[in-house]
């Protein structure tokens, strides 16, 4: 595997389900990010991790819970989501210093029924 | 608050017809200006990073330039495979993540 991988690629869940998104980077980076991409909106930053520590939470509702066990893996735990949470969820990684380009995974297309 | 605005929202060109995409930004302490390409159903693909006004970078038919308020992505003699959404993003001093524009949806007709 190379670059940034995400699983699953597609996910359909009910409002009462609990599910997790997984991201893995093979680039030797130490910063990882979650972004949300909705139709007609710019990518929205959700969470930032530097060296496994969360450094940014962009006012994300608590029904989204991130976890970063090491610098290569990032999870997004989902519970009691709303239909408006349906979107493409993108993971990215970079060197930790600001100004470095971020490399994105293919995304998970989430549909909440 | 950092802001990035892209124009036009959509652009349709004939194959070989050159044009430019615009990205205007308001960012405190710009650390980098980035261009990405995104194909339908895929994640953004990194194209360029620009750090200071006057800087230019090229890759095949694409050239990115930067001023103190704007960046341009020039497309020379485009081909149908250049059809995609082009995203502009900025990294500022206030946050670790990137601030993105809504993108320009580019269609190149054969």
Coordinates of N, CA and C in Angstrom, one line a residue:
Chain A
X1 N 0.9 -1.2 0.0 CA 0.0 0.0 0.0 C 0.9 1.2 0.0
X2 N 0.5 2.2 -0.7 CA 1.2 3.5 -0.8 C 0.2 4.6 -0.5
X3 N 0.8 5.8 -0.1 CA 0.0 7.0 0.1 C -0.9 6.9 1.3
X4 N -2.1 7.4 1.2 CA -3.1 7.4 2.3 C -4.3 6.5 1.9
X5 N -4.6 5.6 2.7 CA -5.7 4.7 2.4 C -6.8 4.9 3.4
X6 N -8.1 4.7 3.0 CA -9.2 4.8 3.9 C -10.2 3.6 3.7
X7 N -10.8 3.2 4.8 CA -11.8 2.1 4.7 C -12.9 2.4 5.7
X8 N -14.1 2.1 5.4 CA -14.6 1.6 4.1 C -14.7 2.7 3.1
X9 N -14.8 2.4 1.8 CA -15.0 3.5 0.8 C -16.4 4.0 0.8
X10 N -17.4 3.1 1.1 CA -18.8 3.5 1.2 C -19.4 3.0 2.5
X11 N -20.3 3.8 3.1 CA -20.9 3.3 4.3 C -22.3 3.9 4.4
X12 N -23.3 3.0 4.7 CA -24.7 3.4 4.9 C -25.0 3.0 6.3
X13 N -25.5 4.0 7.1 CA -25.8 3.7 8.5 C -27.1 4.4 8.9
X14 N -27.8 3.7 9.9 CA -28.9 4.4 10.4 C -28.5 5.3 11.5
X15 N -29.5 6.1 12.0 CA -29.2 7.2 12.9 C -28.8 6.6 14.3
X16 N -29.2 5.4 14.6 CA -28.9 4.8 15.9 C -27.6 3.9 15.9
X17 N -27.0 3.7 14.7 CA -25.9 2.8 14.6 C -24.6 3.5 15.1
X18 N -23.6 2.6 15.4 CA -22.3 3.1 15.7 C -21.3 2.4 14.7
X19 N -20.5 3.2 14.1 CA -19.5 2.8 13.1 C -18.2 3.5 13.2
X20 N -17.2 3.0 12.6 CA -15.9 3.7 12.6 C -15.3 3.8 11.2
X21 N -14.7 4.9 10.9 CA -13.9 5.1 9.7 C -12.4 4.9 10.0
X22 N -11.7 4.3 9.1 CA -10.3 4.1 9.4 C -9.4 4.8 8.3
X23 N -8.3 5.3 8.7 CA -7.3 5.9 7.8 C -5.9 5.4 8.1
X24 N -5.1 5.2 7.1 CA -3.7 4.7 7.3 C -2.9 5.5 6.3
X25 N -1.7 6.0 6.8 CA -0.8 6.7 5.9 C 0.5 6.0 5.9
X26 N 1.1 5.9 4.7 CA 2.4 5.1 4.5 C 3.4 6.1 4.0
X27 N 3.3 7.4 4.4 CA 4.2 8.4 3.9 C 5.2 8.9 5.0
X28 N 5.2 8.3 6.2 CA 6.1 8.7 7.2 C 5.8 10.0 7.8
X29 N 4.6 10.5 7.7 CA 4.2 11.8 8.2 C 3.8 11.7 9.7
X30 N 3.8 12.9 10.4 CA 3.4 12.9 11.8 C 2.2 13.7 12.1
X31 N 1.6 14.2 11.1 CA 0.3 15.0 11.3 C -0.8 14.3 10.4
X32 N -2.0 14.2 11.0 CA -3.1 13.6 10.3 C -4.3 14.4 10.6
X33 N -5.3 14.4 9.6 CA -6.4 15.3 9.6 C -7.7 14.6 9.1
X34 N -8.8 15.0 9.7 CA -10.1 14.7 9.1 C -10.8 15.9 8.5
X35 N -11.3 15.8 7.3 CA -12.1 16.8 6.7 C -13.4 16.2 6.3
X36 N -14.4 17.1 6.2 CA -15.8 16.8 5.7 C -16.0 17.5 4.4
X37 N -16.5 16.8 3.4 CA -16.8 17.5 2.1 C -18.2 17.2 1.7
X38 N -19.0 18.3 1.8 CA -20.5 18.2 1.5 C -20.7 18.9 0.1
X39 N -21.8 18.6 -0.5 CA -22.1 19.2 -1.9 C -22.2 20.7 -1.7
X40 N -21.6 21.4 -2.7 CA -21.7 22.8 -2.8 C -21.0 23.6 -1.7
X41 N -20.2 22.9 -0.9 CA -19.5 23.5 0.2 C -18.0 23.2 0.1
X42 N -17.1 24.1 0.6 CA -15.7 23.8 0.6 C -15.4 22.7 1.6
X43 N -14.3 22.1 1.5 CA -13.8 21.1 2.5 C -13.7 21.8 3.8
X44 N -14.3 21.1 4.9 CA -14.3 21.7 6.2 C -13.3 20.8 7.1
X45 N -12.4 21.5 7.7 CA -11.5 20.8 8.6 C -12.3 20.4 9.9
X46 N -12.1 19.2 10.3 CA -12.7 18.7 11.5 C -11.7 18.6 12.7
X47 N -10.7 17.7 12.5 CA -9.7 17.5 13.6 C -8.3 17.4 13.0
X48 N -7.4 17.8 13.9 CA -6.0 17.7 13.5 C -5.2 17.0 14.6
X49 N -4.3 16.1 14.3 CA -3.5 15.4 15.2 C -2.0 15.6 14.8
X50 N -1.2 16.0 15.7 CA 0.2 16.1 15.5 C 0.9 15.2 16.5
X51 N 1.8 14.3 16.0 CA 2.4 13.3 16.9 C 1.5 12.7 17.9
X52 N 0.3 12.2 17.4 CA -0.7 11.5 18.1 C -1.5 12.4 19.0
X53 N -1.2 13.6 19.2 CA -1.9 14.5 20.1 C -2.9 15.4 19.3
X54 N -4.1 15.5 19.8 CA -5.1 16.3 19.1 C -4.8 17.8 19.3
X55 N -4.6 18.5 18.2 CA -4.2 19.9 18.4 C -5.3 20.9 17.9
X56 N -6.3 20.3 17.2 CA -7.4 21.1 16.7 C -8.7 20.3 16.7
X57 N -9.8 20.9 17.2 CA -11.1 20.4 17.1 C -12.0 21.6 16.6
X58 N -12.4 21.5 15.3 CA -13.0 22.7 14.7 C -14.5 22.7 15.0
X59 N -14.9 22.8 16.3 CA -16.2 22.8 16.8 C -17.1 21.7 16.2
X60 N -16.6 20.5 16.2 CA -17.3 19.4 15.7 C -18.2 18.8 16.8
X61 N -19.4 18.4 16.4 CA -20.3 17.8 17.4 C -19.7 16.5 18.0
X62 N -20.1 16.2 19.2 CA -19.5 15.1 20.0 C -20.0 13.8 19.4
X63 N -20.9 13.7 18.5 CA -21.3 12.4 17.8 C -20.1 11.9 16.9
X64 N -19.2 12.8 16.7 CA -17.9 12.4 15.9 C -16.8 12.4 17.0
X65 N -16.1 11.2 17.1 CA -15.1 11.0 18.0 C -13.8 10.5 17.4
X66 N -12.8 11.3 17.3 CA -11.6 10.8 16.6 C -10.7 10.1 17.6
X67 N -9.8 9.2 17.0 CA -8.8 8.5 17.8 C -7.6 8.4 16.9
X68 N -6.4 8.6 17.5 CA -5.1 8.5 16.8 C -4.2 7.7 17.6
X69 N -4.1 6.3 17.5 CA -3.3 5.5 18.3 C -1.8 5.6 18.0
X70 N -1.5 6.0 16.8 CA -0.1 6.2 16.4 C 0.0 7.1 15.2
X71 N 1.2 7.5 14.8 CA 1.3 8.5 13.7 C 0.8 8.0 12.4
X72 N 0.6 6.7 12.2 CA 0.2 6.2 10.9 C -1.3 5.9 10.8
X73 N -2.0 5.9 11.9 CA -3.4 5.5 11.9 C -4.3 6.5 12.5
X74 N -5.5 6.7 11.9 CA -6.4 7.7 12.4 C -7.8 7.1 12.2
X75 N -8.6 7.2 13.3 CA -10.0 6.7 13.2 C -11.0 7.8 13.5
X76 N -12.2 7.6 12.9 CA -13.3 8.5 13.3 C -14.5 7.7 13.7
X77 N -14.8 7.7 15.0 CA -15.9 6.9 15.5 C -17.2 7.7 15.4
X78 N -18.2 7.1 14.9 CA -19.5 7.7 14.6 C -20.6 7.1 15.4
X79 N -21.5 7.9 16.0 CA -22.6 7.4 16.7 C -23.7 8.4 16.8
X80 N -25.0 7.9 16.6 CA -26.2 8.7 16.6 C -26.1 9.9 15.7
X81 N -25.7 9.6 14.4 CA -25.5 10.7 13.4 C -26.9 11.1 12.9
X82 N -26.9 12.3 12.2 CA -28.0 12.9 11.6 C -27.9 12.8 10.1
X83 N -29.0 12.8 9.4 CA -29.0 12.8 7.9 C -28.1 13.8 7.3
X84 N -28.0 15.0 7.9 CA -27.2 16.1 7.4 C -25.7 15.8 7.6
X85 N -25.3 14.7 8.3 CA -23.9 14.3 8.4 C -23.5 13.5 7.1
X86 N -24.4 13.2 6.3 CA -24.1 12.5 5.0 C -23.1 13.4 4.2
X87 N -22.0 12.8 3.8 CA -20.9 13.6 3.1 C -19.8 12.6 2.8
X88 N -18.8 13.2 2.1 CA -17.5 12.5 1.9 C -16.5 12.9 3.0
X89 N -16.0 11.9 3.7 CA -15.1 12.2 4.8 C -13.7 11.8 4.3
X90 N -12.8 12.8 4.3 CA -11.5 12.7 3.8 C -10.5 12.7 4.9
X91 N -9.5 11.9 4.8 CA -8.4 11.8 5.7 C -7.2 12.4 5.0
X92 N -6.3 13.1 5.6 CA -5.1 13.6 5.0 C -3.9 13.5 6.0
X93 N -2.7 13.5 5.4 CA -1.5 13.5 6.3 C -0.5 14.5 5.7
X94 N 0.4 14.9 6.6 CA 1.5 15.8 6.2 C 2.6 15.8 7.2
X95 N 3.7 16.5 6.9 CA 4.7 16.8 7.9 C 4.0 17.8 8.9
X96 N 4.4 17.8 10.1 CA 3.6 18.5 11.1 C 3.8 20.1 11.0
X97 N 4.8 20.6 10.4 CA 4.9 22.0 10.4 C 3.9 22.7 9.4
X98 N 3.3 23.8 9.8 CA 2.4 24.5 8.9 C 3.1 24.9 7.7
X99 N 2.3 24.8 6.6 CA 2.9 25.2 5.3 C 3.3 24.0 4.4
X100 N 3.2 22.8 5.0 CA 3.5 21.6 4.3 C 2.3 21.1 3.6
X101 N 2.4 20.6 2.3 CA 1.3 20.1 1.6 C 0.7 18.9 2.3
X102 N -0.6 18.7 2.2 CA -1.3 17.6 2.8 C -1.6 16.6 1.6
X103 N -1.5 15.4 1.9 CA -1.9 14.3 1.0 C -3.1 13.6 1.4
X104 N -4.1 13.5 0.5 CA -5.4 13.0 0.9 C -5.6 11.5 0.5
X105 N -6.5 10.8 1.3 CA -6.9 9.5 0.9 C -8.1 9.7 -0.1
X106 N -8.7 8.5 -0.5 CA -9.8 8.6 -1.4 C -11.1 8.9 -0.8
X107 N -11.2 8.9 0.5 CA -12.5 9.3 1.2 C -13.4 8.1 1.5
X108 N -14.3 8.3 2.4 CA -15.4 7.4 2.7 C -16.7 8.2 2.4
X109 N -17.5 7.6 1.5 CA -18.8 8.2 1.2 C -19.8 7.7 2.2
X110 N -20.2 8.6 3.1 CA -21.1 8.2 4.2 C -22.6 8.7 3.9
X111 N -23.5 7.8 4.1 CA -24.9 8.1 3.9 C -25.6 7.7 5.2
X112 N -26.3 8.7 5.8 CA -27.0 8.4 7.1 C -28.5 8.4 6.8
X113 N -29.2 7.3 7.1 CA -30.6 7.2 6.7 C -31.5 7.6 7.9
Chain B
X1 N -10.8 35.9 10.4 CA -11.1 34.5 9.9 C -10.5 34.3 8.5
X2 N -9.7 33.3 8.3 CA -9.1 33.0 7.0 C -10.3 32.7 5.9
X3 N -10.1 33.2 4.7 CA -11.1 33.0 3.7 C -10.4 32.7 2.3
X4 N -10.9 31.8 1.6 CA -10.4 31.5 0.2 C -11.6 31.5 -0.7
X5 N -11.6 32.3 -1.8 CA -12.7 32.4 -2.8 C -12.2 32.0 -4.2
X6 N -12.8 31.1 -4.8 CA -12.4 30.7 -6.2 C -13.5 31.2 -7.2
X7 N -12.9 31.5 -8.4 CA -13.8 31.9 -9.5 C -13.2 31.5 -10.8
X8 N -14.0 31.1 -11.9 CA -15.4 31.0 -11.7 C -15.8 29.7 -11.0
X9 N -17.1 29.4 -10.7 CA -17.5 28.2 -10.1 C -17.4 27.1 -11.1
X10 N -17.7 27.4 -12.4 CA -17.6 26.3 -13.4 C -17.1 27.0 -14.7
X11 N -16.4 26.2 -15.5 CA -15.8 26.7 -16.7 C -15.8 25.6 -17.8
X12 N -16.3 25.9 -18.9 CA -16.3 25.0 -20.0 C -15.5 25.5 -21.1
X13 N -14.5 24.8 -21.6 CA -13.6 25.2 -22.6 C -13.5 24.2 -23.7
X14 N -13.1 24.6 -24.9 CA -12.9 23.7 -26.0 C -11.4 23.2 -25.8
X15 N -11.2 22.0 -26.3 CA -9.8 21.5 -26.3 C -8.9 22.4 -27.0
X16 N -7.8 22.8 -26.3 CA -6.8 23.7 -26.9 C -7.0 25.1 -26.5
X17 N -8.2 25.4 -25.9 CA -8.5 26.8 -25.5 C -7.9 27.1 -24.1
X18 N -6.9 28.0 -24.0 CA -6.2 28.3 -22.8 C -7.1 29.2 -21.9
X19 N -6.9 29.1 -20.6 CA -7.7 30.0 -19.7 C -7.0 30.0 -18.3
X20 N -7.6 30.8 -17.4 CA -7.0 30.9 -16.0 C -8.1 30.7 -15.0
X21 N -7.8 30.1 -13.9 CA -8.7 30.0 -12.8 C -8.1 30.9 -11.7
X22 N -9.1 31.5 -10.9 CA -8.6 32.5 -9.9 C -8.9 32.0 -8.5
X23 N -8.0 32.4 -7.6 CA -8.2 32.1 -6.2 C -7.7 33.3 -5.4
X24 N -8.7 34.0 -4.8 CA -8.3 35.1 -3.9 C -8.4 34.7 -2.5
X25 N -7.5 35.2 -1.7 CA -7.4 34.7 -0.3 C -7.2 35.8 0.7
X26 N -7.7 35.6 1.9 CA -7.5 36.5 3.0 C -7.1 35.7 4.2
X27 N -5.8 35.6 4.4 CA -5.2 34.7 5.4 C -4.2 35.5 6.2
X28 N -4.2 35.3 7.5 CA -3.2 36.0 8.3 C -2.0 35.2 8.4
X29 N -0.9 35.7 8.0 CA 0.4 35.0 8.0 C 0.4 33.8 7.1
X30 N 0.3 34.0 5.8 CA 0.3 32.9 4.9 C 1.5 32.1 5.0
X31 N 1.3 30.8 5.2 CA 2.4 29.8 5.3 C 2.6 29.0 3.9
X32 N 1.5 29.0 3.2 CA 1.5 28.3 1.9 C 0.2 28.4 1.2
X33 N 0.2 28.4 -0.2 CA -1.0 28.4 -1.0 C -0.9 27.1 -1.9
X34 N -2.0 26.3 -1.8 CA -1.9 25.0 -2.5 C -3.0 24.9 -3.5
X35 N -2.7 24.2 -4.6 CA -3.6 23.8 -5.6 C -3.7 22.3 -5.6
X36 N -5.0 21.8 -5.7 CA -5.3 20.4 -5.8 C -6.2 20.2 -7.0
X37 N -6.2 18.9 -7.5 CA -7.2 18.5 -8.5 C -8.0 17.4 -7.9
X38 N -9.3 17.4 -8.1 CA -10.2 16.4 -7.6 C -11.1 15.8 -8.7
X39 N -11.0 14.5 -8.9 CA -11.9 13.9 -9.8 C -13.1 13.3 -9.1
X40 N -14.2 13.1 -9.8 CA -15.4 12.7 -9.1 C -15.2 11.4 -8.3
X41 N -15.7 11.4 -7.1 CA -15.6 10.2 -6.2 C -14.2 9.9 -5.7
X42 N -13.2 10.8 -5.8 CA -11.9 10.6 -5.4 C -11.4 11.7 -4.4
X43 N -10.3 11.5 -3.7 CA -9.8 12.5 -2.9 C -9.0 13.5 -3.7
X44 N -8.8 14.7 -3.1 CA -7.9 15.7 -3.8 C -6.5 15.2 -4.1
X45 N -6.0 15.5 -5.3 CA -4.6 15.2 -5.6 C -3.8 16.4 -5.6
X46 N -2.7 16.4 -4.9 CA -1.8 17.6 -4.8 C -1.2 17.9 -6.1
X47 N -1.2 19.3 -6.4 CA -0.5 19.8 -7.6 C 0.7 20.7 -7.3
X48 N 0.4 21.8 -6.6 CA 1.5 22.8 -6.3 C 1.4 23.4 -4.9
X49 N 2.5 23.8 -4.5 CA 2.6 24.7 -3.3 C 3.3 26.0 -3.7
X50 N 2.8 27.1 -3.3 CA 3.4 28.4 -3.5 C 3.6 29.1 -2.2
X51 N 4.7 29.7 -1.9 CA 5.0 30.3 -0.6 C 5.1 31.8 -0.6
X52 N 5.5 32.4 -1.7 CA 5.7 33.9 -1.6 C 5.3 34.5 -2.9
X53 N 4.9 35.8 -2.8 CA 4.4 36.5 -4.0 C 5.5 36.5 -5.1
X54 N 5.1 36.3 -6.3 CA 6.0 36.3 -7.4 C 6.5 34.9 -7.8
X55 N 6.2 33.9 -6.9 CA 6.6 32.5 -7.2 C 5.7 31.9 -8.3
X56 N 6.3 31.1 -9.1 CA 5.5 30.4 -10.1 C 6.0 28.9 -10.1
X57 N 5.1 28.0 -10.5 CA 5.4 26.6 -10.6 C 4.6 26.0 -11.8
X58 N 5.3 25.1 -12.5 CA 4.7 24.5 -13.7 C 4.7 23.0 -13.6
X59 N 3.7 22.4 -14.2 CA 3.6 21.0 -14.4 C 2.8 20.7 -15.6
X60 N 3.4 20.2 -16.7 CA 2.8 19.9 -17.9 C 2.0 21.1 -18.4
X61 N 0.7 21.1 -18.6 CA -0.1 22.2 -19.1 C -0.5 23.2 -18.1
X62 N -0.1 23.0 -16.8 CA -0.6 23.8 -15.7 C 0.6 24.7 -15.2
X63 N 0.2 26.0 -14.9 CA 1.2 26.8 -14.2 C 0.5 27.6 -13.2
X64 N 1.0 27.6 -12.0 CA 0.4 28.3 -10.8 C 1.3 29.5 -10.5
X65 N 0.6 30.7 -10.2 CA 1.3 31.9 -9.8 C 0.7 32.5 -8.6
X66 N 1.4 33.3 -7.9 CA 1.0 33.9 -6.6 C 1.3 35.3 -6.5
X67 N 0.3 36.1 -6.1 CA 0.5 37.5 -5.7 C 0.2 37.6 -4.2
X68 N 0.2 38.8 -3.7 CA -0.1 39.0 -2.3 C -1.6 38.8 -1.9
X69 N -2.4 38.8 -2.9 CA -3.9 38.6 -2.6 C -4.5 37.5 -3.4
X70 N -3.8 37.0 -4.5 CA -4.5 36.1 -5.4 C -3.5 35.0 -5.9
X71 N -4.1 33.9 -6.3 CA -3.3 32.9 -7.0 C -4.0 32.6 -8.3
X72 N -3.3 32.3 -9.4 CA -3.9 31.9 -10.6 C -3.4 30.5 -11.0
X73 N -4.3 29.7 -11.6 CA -3.9 28.5 -12.2 C -4.2 28.6 -13.7
X74 N -3.1 28.7 -14.5 CA -3.2 28.9 -15.9 C -3.1 27.5 -16.6
X75 N -4.1 27.3 -17.5 CA -4.1 26.0 -18.2 C -3.9 26.3 -19.7
X76 N -2.8 25.8 -20.2 CA -2.5 26.0 -21.6 C -2.8 24.8 -22.5
X77 N -3.5 25.1 -23.6 CA -3.9 24.1 -24.5 C -4.4 22.8 -23.8
X78 N -5.5 23.0 -23.0 CA -6.0 21.8 -22.3 C -6.5 20.7 -23.1
X79 N -6.5 19.5 -22.5 CA -7.1 18.3 -23.1 C -8.2 17.8 -22.3
X80 N -9.1 17.0 -22.9 CA -10.2 16.5 -22.1 C -9.9 15.8 -20.8
X81 N -8.7 15.2 -20.7 CA -8.3 14.6 -19.4 C -8.0 15.6 -18.3
X82 N -7.9 16.9 -18.7 CA -7.7 17.9 -17.7 C -9.0 18.3 -17.0
X83 N -10.1 17.7 -17.4 CA -11.4 18.0 -16.8 C -11.4 17.4 -15.4
X84 N -11.8 18.3 -14.4 CA -11.8 18.0 -13.0 C -12.3 19.2 -12.2
X85 N -12.4 19.0 -10.9 CA -12.5 20.2 -10.1 C -11.2 20.6 -9.5
X86 N -10.8 21.9 -9.6 CA -9.6 22.4 -9.1 C -9.8 23.2 -7.8
X87 N -9.1 22.7 -6.8 CA -9.3 23.3 -5.5 C -8.1 24.1 -5.1
X88 N -8.3 25.3 -4.5 CA -7.3 26.1 -3.9 C -7.4 26.1 -2.4
X89 N -6.3 26.1 -1.7 CA -6.3 26.1 -0.2 C -5.2 26.9 0.3
X90 N -5.4 27.4 1.5 CA -4.3 28.2 2.1 C -4.0 27.7 3.5
X91 N -2.8 27.8 3.9 CA -2.3 27.5 5.3 C -1.9 28.8 5.9
X92 N -2.5 29.2 7.0 CA -2.2 30.4 7.7 C -1.6 30.2 9.0
X93 N -1.3 31.3 9.7 CA -0.6 31.2 11.0 C -1.5 30.8 12.1
X94 N -2.8 30.8 11.9 CA -3.8 30.6 13.0 C -4.3 29.2 13.2
X95 N -4.0 28.3 12.2 CA -4.6 27.0 12.4 C -3.6 26.0 11.7
X96 N -3.7 24.7 12.1 CA -2.9 23.7 11.5 C -3.5 23.1 10.2
X97 N -4.8 23.2 10.0 CA -5.4 22.7 8.8 C -5.4 23.7 7.7
X98 N -5.9 23.3 6.6 CA -6.0 24.1 5.4 C -7.4 24.7 5.3
X99 N -7.5 26.0 4.8 CA -8.8 26.6 4.4 C -9.0 26.5 2.9
X100 N -10.0 25.8 2.5 CA -10.3 25.6 1.1 C -11.3 26.5 0.5
X101 N -11.2 26.8 -0.8 CA -12.3 27.4 -1.6 C -13.2 26.3 -2.0
X102 N -14.3 26.7 -2.7 CA -15.3 25.8 -3.1 C -14.9 25.0 -4.4
X103 N -13.9 25.6 -5.1 CA -13.4 24.9 -6.3 C -14.0 25.4 -7.6
X104 N -13.3 25.2 -8.7 CA -13.7 25.5 -10.0 C -13.9 24.2 -10.7
X105 N -15.1 23.9 -11.2 CA -15.4 22.7 -12.0 C -15.1 23.0 -13.5
X106 N -14.0 22.3 -14.0 CA -13.5 22.6 -15.3 C -13.9 21.4 -16.2
X107 N -14.5 21.8 -17.4 CA -14.9 20.8 -18.4 C -14.2 21.2 -19.7
X108 N -13.4 20.2 -20.2 CA -12.7 20.4 -21.5 C -13.4 19.6 -22.6
X109 N -14.0 20.2 -23.5 CA -14.7 19.5 -24.6 C -13.8 19.2 -25.8
X110 N -13.9 17.9 -26.3 CA -13.1 17.6 -27.4 C -13.5 18.3 -28.7

